[in-house]
Amino acid sequence: MVFEKVAETQDITPGQMKVINFGAEQVLLANINGTFYAVGNICTHEGGNLSTGTLQGNIVTCPKHKAQFDITTGKAVNPPKVLFMHPKINNATTYAVKIVGTVIMLEHK
Ligand code: FES
């Protein structure tokens, strides 16, 4: 398991999100009540940028068609709203997070 430093804990206060580049991936880091989680930043529907969406509790809402993901599990909890269709979408990729002192580290897959 190879972990890499991606941010400092003080960079993301509780209730905030931050996008980082991690290898070839964009990863969304979020601080949920002092615990840090990481999921793929690109929406699994049509590529919306989740970091520009909204975070309420542990649910991030995509700005494009309002699909919702649980940031603690990556699970797609609500489908996109496209006209009257609600297509099924894949869950977000999750990344293992390790905190060492004030350093946030992510595990390379
Ligand atoms: S791109 Fe995210 S809901 Fe459509």
XYZ file of C-alpha atoms and ligand atoms in Angstrom:
113
model
C 0.000 0.000 0.000
C 1.509 3.296 -1.122
C 0.099 6.451 0.403
C 0.886 9.932 -0.920
C 0.496 13.313 0.798
C -2.246 15.343 -0.875
C -3.214 18.085 1.597
C -3.061 19.323 5.170
C -5.993 18.853 7.541
C -6.293 22.615 8.089
C -6.855 23.069 4.332
C -10.382 21.616 4.606
C -12.581 22.650 7.516
C -15.633 20.562 8.553
C -18.339 20.730 5.889
C -15.871 21.745 3.156
C -14.684 19.988 0.003
C -11.510 20.382 -2.045
C -10.502 18.884 -5.361
C -6.964 17.635 -5.831
C -5.039 16.041 -8.673
C -3.946 12.535 -7.731
C -1.959 10.871 -10.480
C -4.224 10.961 -13.518
C -7.344 11.294 -11.359
C -9.262 14.217 -9.896
C -10.205 13.373 -6.323
C -12.697 15.162 -4.111
C -11.629 15.401 -0.471
C -14.252 16.241 2.120
C -14.209 16.874 5.827
C -17.336 15.402 7.405
C -17.416 16.305 11.100
C -13.644 16.019 11.377
C -13.271 12.780 9.392
C -11.786 12.973 5.910
C -13.143 11.056 2.914
C -12.090 10.887 -0.730
C -14.091 9.994 -3.838
C -13.654 10.527 -7.556
C -14.483 14.140 -8.422
C -15.952 13.428 -11.841
C -19.622 12.477 -11.731
C -20.257 8.958 -13.018
C -23.255 10.213 -15.009
C -21.902 12.691 -17.558
C -18.733 14.066 -16.049
C -20.049 16.828 -13.804
C -17.500 18.445 -11.492
C -18.662 17.380 -8.019
C -16.376 19.922 -6.310
C -18.576 22.710 -7.701
C -21.707 21.005 -6.375
C -23.072 21.269 -2.872
C -22.245 19.299 0.255
C -24.933 18.769 2.859
C -23.984 16.429 5.666
C -22.277 13.545 3.889
C -24.172 13.968 0.602
C -22.653 15.754 -2.384
C -24.977 16.894 -5.155
C -23.688 17.105 -8.735
C -24.172 20.582 -10.214
C -25.136 19.195 -13.642
C -28.211 17.004 -13.133
C -28.382 16.754 -9.336
C -27.296 13.139 -8.846
C -26.301 12.601 -5.227
C -23.448 10.565 -3.778
C -22.691 9.579 -0.199
C -19.136 10.804 0.223
C -18.465 8.336 3.050
C -19.157 5.307 0.839
C -19.138 6.579 -2.771
C -22.642 5.140 -3.183
C -24.933 6.882 -5.664
C -27.930 7.539 -3.422
C -30.084 9.499 -5.874
C -30.086 9.325 -9.694
C -29.648 12.284 -12.057
C -32.730 14.261 -12.947
C -32.817 14.542 -16.734
C -36.270 15.563 -17.947
C -38.465 12.772 -16.607
C -35.745 10.132 -16.707
C -33.769 8.988 -13.709
C -31.011 6.830 -15.200
C -29.126 4.431 -12.955
C -25.490 5.449 -12.508
C -22.364 3.887 -11.062
C -21.114 4.615 -7.577
C -18.189 7.007 -7.191
C -14.699 5.557 -6.814
C -13.506 5.698 -3.214
C -9.948 6.170 -1.981
C -8.444 5.094 1.337
C -7.476 8.094 3.469
C -4.760 8.103 6.112
C -4.074 10.997 8.477
C -0.541 11.337 9.818
C -0.366 14.278 12.204
C -1.794 17.103 10.100
C -1.092 15.432 6.757
C -3.831 13.900 4.614
C -2.619 10.960 2.544
C -4.386 8.911 -0.117
C -3.671 5.369 -1.149
C -2.700 4.696 -4.749
C -4.827 1.938 -6.273
S -23.256 14.793 -14.744
Fe -23.646 14.553 -12.647
S -25.761 14.234 -12.547
Fe -25.368 14.374 -14.671
